[in-house]
PDB file of C-alpha atoms in Angstrom:
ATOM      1  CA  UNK T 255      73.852 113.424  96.058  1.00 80.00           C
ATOM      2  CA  UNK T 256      75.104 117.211  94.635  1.00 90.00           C
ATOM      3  CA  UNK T 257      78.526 118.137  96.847  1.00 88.00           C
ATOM      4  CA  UNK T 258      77.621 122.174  97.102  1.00 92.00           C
ATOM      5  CA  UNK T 259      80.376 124.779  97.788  1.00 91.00           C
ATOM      6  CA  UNK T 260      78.893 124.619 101.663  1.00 93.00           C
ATOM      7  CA  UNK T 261      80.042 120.944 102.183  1.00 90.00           C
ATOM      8  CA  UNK T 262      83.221 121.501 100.453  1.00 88.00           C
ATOM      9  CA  UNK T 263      83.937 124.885 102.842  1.00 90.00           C
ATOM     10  CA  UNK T 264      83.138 122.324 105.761  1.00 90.00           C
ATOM     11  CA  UNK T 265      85.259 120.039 105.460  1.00 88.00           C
ATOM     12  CA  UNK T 266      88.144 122.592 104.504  1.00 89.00           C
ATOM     13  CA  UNK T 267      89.389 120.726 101.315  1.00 88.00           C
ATOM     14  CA  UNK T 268      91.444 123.615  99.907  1.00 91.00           C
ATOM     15  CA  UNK T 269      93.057 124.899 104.046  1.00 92.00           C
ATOM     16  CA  UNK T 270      96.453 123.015 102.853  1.00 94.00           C
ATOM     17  CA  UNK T 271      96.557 122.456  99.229  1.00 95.00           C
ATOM     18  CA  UNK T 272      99.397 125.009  98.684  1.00 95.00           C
ATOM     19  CA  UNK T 273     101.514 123.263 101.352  1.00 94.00           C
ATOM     20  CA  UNK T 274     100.358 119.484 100.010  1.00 95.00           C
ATOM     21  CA  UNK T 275     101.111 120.949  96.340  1.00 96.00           C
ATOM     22  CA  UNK T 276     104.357 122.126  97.389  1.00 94.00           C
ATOM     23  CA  UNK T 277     105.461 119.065  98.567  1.00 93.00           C
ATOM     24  CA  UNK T 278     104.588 116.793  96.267  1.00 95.00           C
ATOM     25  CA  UNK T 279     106.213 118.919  93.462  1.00 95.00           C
ATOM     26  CA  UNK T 280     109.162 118.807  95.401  1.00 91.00           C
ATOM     27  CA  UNK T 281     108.908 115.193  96.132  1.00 90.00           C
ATOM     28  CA  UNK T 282     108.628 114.453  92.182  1.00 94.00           C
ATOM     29  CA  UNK T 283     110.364 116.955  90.237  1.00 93.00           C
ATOM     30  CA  UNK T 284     107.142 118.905  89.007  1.00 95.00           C
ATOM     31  CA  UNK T 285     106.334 122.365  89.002  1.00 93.00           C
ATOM     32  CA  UNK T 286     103.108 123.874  89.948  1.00 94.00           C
ATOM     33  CA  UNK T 287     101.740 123.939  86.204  1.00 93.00           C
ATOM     34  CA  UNK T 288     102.405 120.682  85.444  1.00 95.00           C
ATOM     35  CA  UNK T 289     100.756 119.233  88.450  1.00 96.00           C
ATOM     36  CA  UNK T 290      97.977 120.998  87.817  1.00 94.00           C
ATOM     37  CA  UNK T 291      97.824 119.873  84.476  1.00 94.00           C
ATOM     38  CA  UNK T 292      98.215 116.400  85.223  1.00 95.00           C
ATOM     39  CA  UNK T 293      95.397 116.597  87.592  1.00 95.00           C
ATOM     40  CA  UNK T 294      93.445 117.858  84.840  1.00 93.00           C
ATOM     41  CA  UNK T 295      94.278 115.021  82.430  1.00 94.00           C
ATOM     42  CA  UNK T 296      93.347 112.467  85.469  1.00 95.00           C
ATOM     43  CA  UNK T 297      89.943 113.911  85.058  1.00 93.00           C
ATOM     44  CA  UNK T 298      89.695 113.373  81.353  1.00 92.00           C
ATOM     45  CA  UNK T 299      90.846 109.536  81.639  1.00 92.00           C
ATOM     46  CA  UNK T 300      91.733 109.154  78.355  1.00 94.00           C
ATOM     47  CA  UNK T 301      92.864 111.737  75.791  1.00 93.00           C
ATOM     48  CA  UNK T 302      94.503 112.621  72.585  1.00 92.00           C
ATOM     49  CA  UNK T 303      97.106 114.914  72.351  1.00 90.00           C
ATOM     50  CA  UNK T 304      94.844 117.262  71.238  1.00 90.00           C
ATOM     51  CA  UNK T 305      93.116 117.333  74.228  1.00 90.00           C
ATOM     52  CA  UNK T 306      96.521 117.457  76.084  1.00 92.00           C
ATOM     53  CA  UNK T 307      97.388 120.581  74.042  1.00 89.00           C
ATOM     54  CA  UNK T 308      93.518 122.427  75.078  1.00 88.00           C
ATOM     55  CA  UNK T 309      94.896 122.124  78.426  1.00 85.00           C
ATOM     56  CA  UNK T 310      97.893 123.526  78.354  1.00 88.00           C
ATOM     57  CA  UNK T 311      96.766 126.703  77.118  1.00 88.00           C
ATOM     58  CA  UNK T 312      95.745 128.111  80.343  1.00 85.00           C
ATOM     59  CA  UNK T 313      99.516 126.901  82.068  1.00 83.00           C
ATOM     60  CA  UNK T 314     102.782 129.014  81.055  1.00 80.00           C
ATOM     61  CA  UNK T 315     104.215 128.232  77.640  1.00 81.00           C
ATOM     62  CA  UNK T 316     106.364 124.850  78.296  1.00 85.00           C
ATOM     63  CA  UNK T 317     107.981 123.644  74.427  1.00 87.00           C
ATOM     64  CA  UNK T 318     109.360 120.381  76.260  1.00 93.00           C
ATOM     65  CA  UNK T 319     106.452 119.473  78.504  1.00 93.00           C
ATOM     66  CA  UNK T 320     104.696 116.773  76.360  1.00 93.00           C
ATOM     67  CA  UNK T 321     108.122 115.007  76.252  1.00 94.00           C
ATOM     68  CA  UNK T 322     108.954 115.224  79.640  1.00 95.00           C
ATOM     69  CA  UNK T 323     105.828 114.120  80.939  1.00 96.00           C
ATOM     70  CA  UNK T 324     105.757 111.272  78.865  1.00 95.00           C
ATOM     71  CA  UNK T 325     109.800 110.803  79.521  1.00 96.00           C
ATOM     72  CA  UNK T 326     109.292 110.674  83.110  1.00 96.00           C
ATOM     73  CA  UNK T 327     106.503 107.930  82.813  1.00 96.00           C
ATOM     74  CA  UNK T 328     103.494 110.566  84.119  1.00 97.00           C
ATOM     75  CA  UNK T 329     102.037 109.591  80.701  1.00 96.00           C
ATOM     76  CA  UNK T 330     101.346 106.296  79.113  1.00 95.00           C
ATOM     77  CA  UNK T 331     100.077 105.619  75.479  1.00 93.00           C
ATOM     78  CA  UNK T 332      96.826 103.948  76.076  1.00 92.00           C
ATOM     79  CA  UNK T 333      96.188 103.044  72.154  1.00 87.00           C
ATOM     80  CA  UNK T 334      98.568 103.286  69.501  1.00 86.00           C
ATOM     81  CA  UNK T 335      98.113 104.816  66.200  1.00 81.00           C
ATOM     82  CA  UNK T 336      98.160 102.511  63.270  1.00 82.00           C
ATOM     83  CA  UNK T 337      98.161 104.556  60.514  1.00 72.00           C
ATOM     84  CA  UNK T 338      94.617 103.093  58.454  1.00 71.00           C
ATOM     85  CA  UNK T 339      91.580 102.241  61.198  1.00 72.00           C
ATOM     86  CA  UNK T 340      93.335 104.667  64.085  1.00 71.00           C
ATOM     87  CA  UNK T 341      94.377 108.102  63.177  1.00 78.00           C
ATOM     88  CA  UNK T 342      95.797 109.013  66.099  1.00 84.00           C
ATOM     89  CA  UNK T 343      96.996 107.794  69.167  1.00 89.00           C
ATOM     90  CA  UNK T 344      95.149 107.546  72.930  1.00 92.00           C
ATOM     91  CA  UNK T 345      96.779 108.460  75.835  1.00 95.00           C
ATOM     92  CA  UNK T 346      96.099 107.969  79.563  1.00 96.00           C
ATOM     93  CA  UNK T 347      97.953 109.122  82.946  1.00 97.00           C
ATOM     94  CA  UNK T 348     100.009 106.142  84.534  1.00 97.00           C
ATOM     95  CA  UNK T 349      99.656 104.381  87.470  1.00 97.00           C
ATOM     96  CA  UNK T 350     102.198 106.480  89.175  1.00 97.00           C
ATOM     97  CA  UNK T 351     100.322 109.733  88.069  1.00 97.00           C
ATOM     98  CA  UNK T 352      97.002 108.091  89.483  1.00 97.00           C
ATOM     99  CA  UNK T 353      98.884 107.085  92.443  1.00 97.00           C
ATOM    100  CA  UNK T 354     100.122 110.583  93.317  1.00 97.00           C
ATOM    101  CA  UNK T 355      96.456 112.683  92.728  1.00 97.00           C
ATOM    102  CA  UNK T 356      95.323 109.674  94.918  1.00 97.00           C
ATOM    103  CA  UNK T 357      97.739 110.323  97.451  1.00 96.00           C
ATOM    104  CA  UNK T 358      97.197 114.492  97.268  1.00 96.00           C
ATOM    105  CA  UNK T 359      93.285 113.823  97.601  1.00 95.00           C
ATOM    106  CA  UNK T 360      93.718 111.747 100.725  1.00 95.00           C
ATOM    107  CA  UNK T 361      96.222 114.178 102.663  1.00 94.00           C
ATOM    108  CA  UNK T 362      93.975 117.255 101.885  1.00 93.00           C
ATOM    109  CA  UNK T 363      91.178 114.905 103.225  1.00 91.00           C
ATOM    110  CA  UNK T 364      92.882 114.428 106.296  1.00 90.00           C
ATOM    111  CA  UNK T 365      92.824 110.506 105.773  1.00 93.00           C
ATOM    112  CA  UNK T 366      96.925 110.529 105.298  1.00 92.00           C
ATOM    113  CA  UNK T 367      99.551 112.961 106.455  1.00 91.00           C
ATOM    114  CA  UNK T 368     102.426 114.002 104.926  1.00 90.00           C
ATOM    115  CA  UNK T 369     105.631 111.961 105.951  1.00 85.00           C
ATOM    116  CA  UNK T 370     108.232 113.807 108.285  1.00 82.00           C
ATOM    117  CA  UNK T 371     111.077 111.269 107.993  1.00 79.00           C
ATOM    118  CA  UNK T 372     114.736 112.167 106.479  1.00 76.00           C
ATOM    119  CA  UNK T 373     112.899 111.031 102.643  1.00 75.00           C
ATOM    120  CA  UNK T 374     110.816 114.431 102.963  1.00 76.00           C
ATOM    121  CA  UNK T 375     112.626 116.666 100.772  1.00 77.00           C
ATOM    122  CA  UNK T 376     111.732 119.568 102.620  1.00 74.00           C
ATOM    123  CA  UNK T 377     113.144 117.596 106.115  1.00 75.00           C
ATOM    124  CA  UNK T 378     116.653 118.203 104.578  1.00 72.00           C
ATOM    125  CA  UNK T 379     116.783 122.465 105.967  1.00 71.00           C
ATOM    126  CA  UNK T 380     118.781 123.588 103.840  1.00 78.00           C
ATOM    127  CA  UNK T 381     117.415 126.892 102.945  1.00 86.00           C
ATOM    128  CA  UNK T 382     114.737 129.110 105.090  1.00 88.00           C
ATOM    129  CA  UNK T 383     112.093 127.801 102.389  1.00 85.00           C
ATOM    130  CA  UNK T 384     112.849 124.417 103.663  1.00 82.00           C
ATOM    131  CA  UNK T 385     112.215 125.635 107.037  1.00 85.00           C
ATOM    132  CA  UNK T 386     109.244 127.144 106.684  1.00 89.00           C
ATOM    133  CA  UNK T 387     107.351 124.615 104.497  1.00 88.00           C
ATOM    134  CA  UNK T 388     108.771 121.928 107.408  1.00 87.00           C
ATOM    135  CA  UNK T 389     107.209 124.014 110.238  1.00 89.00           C
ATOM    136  CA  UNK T 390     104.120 124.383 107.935  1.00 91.00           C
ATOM    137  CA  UNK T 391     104.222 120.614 107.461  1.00 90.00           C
ATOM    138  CA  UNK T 392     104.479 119.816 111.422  1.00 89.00           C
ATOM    139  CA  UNK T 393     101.504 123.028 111.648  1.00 91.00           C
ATOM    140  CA  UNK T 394      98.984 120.758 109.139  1.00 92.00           C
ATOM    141  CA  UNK T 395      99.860 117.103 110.592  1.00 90.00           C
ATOM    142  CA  UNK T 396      99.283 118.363 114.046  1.00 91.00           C
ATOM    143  CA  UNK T 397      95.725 120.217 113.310  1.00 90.00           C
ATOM    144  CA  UNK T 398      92.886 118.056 114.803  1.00 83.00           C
ATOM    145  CA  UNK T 399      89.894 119.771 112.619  1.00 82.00           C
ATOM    146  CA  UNK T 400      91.391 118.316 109.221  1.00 75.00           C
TER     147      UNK T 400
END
């Protein structure tokens, strides 16, 4: 079965995603290009850093983001590069990056919400932001046609 742009309009997949990405960049010390990116590499499975560098070219110019990325444990190395059979290495998002698109794909589903305790980063009200993306948040959970 073929999803069609009619079936995704019904079941308004894309109402929250600015709030849901918000958050969870927030939530994980990401910014909106490297979620997206990561979301991107989730599709491809497994990759090369070749691949990864394709991608980036449509995201804003980022000298450290490989590193970080890999740093922060959103990448693993799938295969390692051994210098004679394997000329380069294979890489694959972790379990903590699967986790997380996982997570964004139920809330915008409607199948999760968001969580509203004191952990929320956006729960803390510090700045008007905060308080706006928290009413936003409380605007979302409580809308029945999700």
């Amino acid at each position: 079965m073929r999803i069609t742009a009619d079936d995704i309009k019904q079941i308004q997949l894309f109402k929250y995603y600015r709030i849901v990405r918000k958050w969870i960049c927030k939530a994980n010390n990401l910014n909106d290009a490297d979620l997206e990116l990561l979301i991107y590499l989730n599709c491809l499975n497994r990759f090369t850093r070749h691949e990864f560098i394709n991608g980036v070219y449509s995201y804003s110019w980022d000298k450290h983001r490989w590193e970080r990325l890999r740093r922060d444990g959103w990448i693993d190395v799938w295969r390692e590069r051994n210098r004679t059979t394997m000329k380069y290495a294979v890489y694959k998002t972790s379990f903590k990056c699967n986790h997380m698109i996982s997570r964004i794909y139920r809330i915008l589903l409607g199948e999760e919400d968001i969580p509203v305790s004191i952990k929320n980063p956006y729960y803390n009200n510090k700045s008007y932001t905060d308080k706006v993306m928290n009413k936003s948040i409380d605007d979302m959970i409580k809308d029945k046609n999700r």
